[in-house]
PDB file of C-alpha atoms in Angstrom:
ATOM      1  CA  VAL A  91      -2.046  -7.115  -4.200  1.00 94.00           C
ATOM      2  CA  THR A  92      -5.419  -7.923  -2.738  1.00 94.00           C
ATOM      3  CA  HIS A  93      -4.436  -8.870   0.826  1.00 94.00           C
ATOM      4  CA  TRP A  94      -2.430  -6.999   3.451  1.00 94.00           C
ATOM      5  CA  ASP A  95      -0.021  -9.905   3.986  1.00 94.00           C
ATOM      6  CA  GLU A  96       1.254  -9.440   0.406  1.00 94.00           C
ATOM      7  CA  VAL A  97       2.365  -5.839   1.063  1.00 93.00           C
ATOM      8  CA  ALA A  98       5.624  -6.269   3.018  1.00 89.00           C
ATOM      9  CA  PRO A  99       7.226  -8.708   0.513  1.00 91.00           C
ATOM     10  CA  ALA A 100       6.338  -6.402  -2.391  1.00 92.00           C
ATOM     11  CA  LEU A 101       7.761  -3.351  -0.609  1.00 88.00           C
ATOM     12  CA  GLN A 102      10.921  -5.235   0.295  1.00 86.00           C
ATOM     13  CA  ALA A 103      11.331  -6.049  -3.402  1.00 90.00           C
ATOM     14  CA  ARG A 104      10.982  -2.271  -4.077  1.00 89.00           C
ATOM     15  CA  LYS A 105       7.853  -2.739  -6.150  1.00 93.00           C
ATOM     16  CA  LEU A 106       4.807  -0.542  -6.616  1.00 95.00           C
ATOM     17  CA  ILE A 107       1.572  -2.005  -5.344  1.00 96.00           C
ATOM     18  CA  LEU A 108      -1.730  -1.922  -7.220  1.00 97.00           C
ATOM     19  CA  ALA A 109      -4.490  -2.665  -4.731  1.00 98.00           C
ATOM     20  CA  PRO A 110      -8.239  -2.229  -4.260  1.00 98.00           C
ATOM     21  CA  TRP A 111      -8.699   0.664  -1.828  1.00 98.00           C
ATOM     22  CA  CYS A 112     -11.576   2.250   0.111  1.00 97.00           C
ATOM     23  CA  GLU A 113     -10.020   5.745  -0.317  1.00 97.00           C
ATOM     24  CA  THR A 114     -10.490   6.941   3.264  1.00 97.00           C
ATOM     25  CA  GLU A 115      -8.095   9.420   4.870  1.00 95.00           C
ATOM     26  CA  GLU A 116      -8.042   7.280   8.007  1.00 97.00           C
ATOM     27  CA  SER A 117      -6.881   4.214   6.085  1.00 97.00           C
ATOM     28  CA  GLU A 118      -4.137   6.180   4.328  1.00 95.00           C
ATOM     29  CA  ARG A 119      -2.786   7.397   7.683  1.00 95.00           C
ATOM     30  CA  ALA A 120      -2.984   3.887   9.129  1.00 95.00           C
ATOM     31  CA  ILE A 121      -1.245   2.394   6.072  1.00 95.00           C
ATOM     32  CA  ARG A 122       1.622   4.867   6.464  1.00 92.00           C
ATOM     33  CA  GLU A 123       2.008   4.003  10.139  1.00 91.00           C
ATOM     34  CA  ALA A 124       1.757   0.246   9.598  1.00 91.00           C
ATOM     35  CA  THR A 125       4.286   0.110   6.766  1.00 88.00           C
ATOM     36  CA  HIS A 126       6.806   2.303   8.541  1.00 81.00           C
ATOM     37  CA  GLU A 127       6.862  -0.211  11.388  1.00 56.00           C
ATOM     38  CA  GLU A 128       6.740  -3.392   9.292  1.00 48.00           C
ATOM     39  CA  VAL A 129       9.958  -2.877   7.314  1.00 49.00           C
ATOM     40  CA  PRO A 130      12.629  -1.625   9.735  1.00 50.00           C
ATOM     41  CA  VAL A 131      15.828   0.010   8.548  1.00 51.00           C
ATOM     42  CA  SER A 132      19.064  -1.804   9.311  1.00 54.00           C
ATOM     43  CA  PRO A 133      21.825   0.536   8.055  1.00 55.00           C
ATOM     44  CA  GLY A 134      24.907  -1.314   6.875  1.00 56.00           C
ATOM     45  CA  SER A 135      23.270  -4.726   6.865  1.00 54.00           C
ATOM     46  CA  PRO A 136      22.421  -6.693   3.718  1.00 57.00           C
ATOM     47  CA  ASP A 137      18.766  -6.360   4.738  1.00 57.00           C
ATOM     48  CA  HIS A 138      18.814  -2.549   4.509  1.00 53.00           C
ATOM     49  CA  ARG A 139      15.401  -1.258   3.408  1.00 54.00           C
ATOM     50  CA  PRO A 140      14.076   2.209   2.580  1.00 52.00           C
ATOM     51  CA  SER A 141      12.744   3.913   5.691  1.00 58.00           C
ATOM     52  CA  GLY A 142       9.813   5.716   4.111  1.00 76.00           C
ATOM     53  CA  SER A 143       6.255   4.647   4.684  1.00 89.00           C
ATOM     54  CA  MET A 144       3.953   3.429   1.947  1.00 93.00           C
ATOM     55  CA  LYS A 145       1.478   5.985   0.626  1.00 94.00           C
ATOM     56  CA  SER A 146      -1.011   6.300  -2.200  1.00 95.00           C
ATOM     57  CA  LEU A 147       0.666   7.538  -5.371  1.00 96.00           C
ATOM     58  CA  CYS A 148      -2.171   7.743  -7.880  1.00 96.00           C
ATOM     59  CA  ILE A 149      -5.477   6.300  -8.957  1.00 97.00           C
ATOM     60  CA  PRO A 150      -4.906   5.104 -12.524  1.00 96.00           C
ATOM     61  CA  LEU A 151      -7.279   6.470 -15.158  1.00 96.00           C
ATOM     62  CA  GLU A 152      -7.443   3.035 -16.782  1.00 95.00           C
ATOM     63  CA  GLN A 153      -8.822   0.784 -14.067  1.00 96.00           C
ATOM     64  CA  PRO A 154      -8.665  -3.011 -14.059  1.00 95.00           C
ATOM     65  CA  PRO A 155     -12.081  -4.609 -13.466  1.00 96.00           C
ATOM     66  CA  LEU A 156     -13.207  -4.343  -9.832  1.00 96.00           C
ATOM     67  CA  ALA A 157     -15.978  -6.744  -8.926  1.00 95.00           C
ATOM     68  CA  PRO A 158     -18.791  -5.290  -6.788  1.00 95.00           C
ATOM     69  CA  GLY A 159     -18.081  -5.932  -3.122  1.00 95.00           C
ATOM     70  CA  THR A 160     -14.319  -6.294  -3.566  1.00 97.00           C
ATOM     71  CA  PRO A 161     -12.800  -5.492  -0.171  1.00 98.00           C
ATOM     72  CA  CYS A 162     -10.136  -2.877   0.463  1.00 98.00           C
ATOM     73  CA  PHE A 163      -6.776  -4.625   0.881  1.00 97.00           C
ATOM     74  CA  PHE A 164      -6.227  -2.833   4.206  1.00 97.00           C
ATOM     75  CA  THR A 165      -9.578  -2.189   5.923  1.00 97.00           C
ATOM     76  CA  GLY A 166     -11.811  -4.842   4.407  1.00 97.00           C
ATOM     77  CA  GLN A 167     -14.415  -2.152   3.640  1.00 97.00           C
ATOM     78  CA  PRO A 168     -15.803  -2.048   0.098  1.00 97.00           C
ATOM     79  CA  ALA A 169     -13.113  -0.812  -2.287  1.00 98.00           C
ATOM     80  CA  LYS A 170     -13.923   2.156  -4.521  1.00 97.00           C
ATOM     81  CA  ARG A 171     -11.105   1.815  -7.054  1.00 97.00           C
ATOM     82  CA  TRP A 172      -7.669   0.363  -7.672  1.00 98.00           C
ATOM     83  CA  CYS A 173      -4.852   2.591  -6.424  1.00 98.00           C
ATOM     84  CA  LEU A 174      -1.083   2.542  -6.863  1.00 97.00           C
ATOM     85  CA  PHE A 175       0.911   2.616  -3.628  1.00 97.00           C
ATOM     86  CA  GLY A 176       4.624   2.933  -3.054  1.00 94.00           C
ATOM     87  CA  ARG A 177       7.288   4.033  -0.598  1.00 88.00           C
ATOM     88  CA  SER A 178       7.782   7.680   0.181  1.00 72.00           C
ATOM     89  CA  TYR A 179      11.424   8.585   0.694  1.00 64.00           C
TER      90      TYR A 179
END
């Protein structure tokens, strides 16, 4: 995932997300807030989704190539590394 608009479909499919990230505490808080609101819970409906927000899970030791100047998928600031994100339950 390299763009924010790809996040909700991936989360709805219950996938982990590997994305270029700027690694700021502010962005992590904002990501949690944004994803909690984007995928509402509808108990009992066929569209039921996990209610947890997305958070950073780990920064893989083996990093895919990251071109200089690659933007963070959330803030647009320069990304430092690739990070795995997923739902917290």
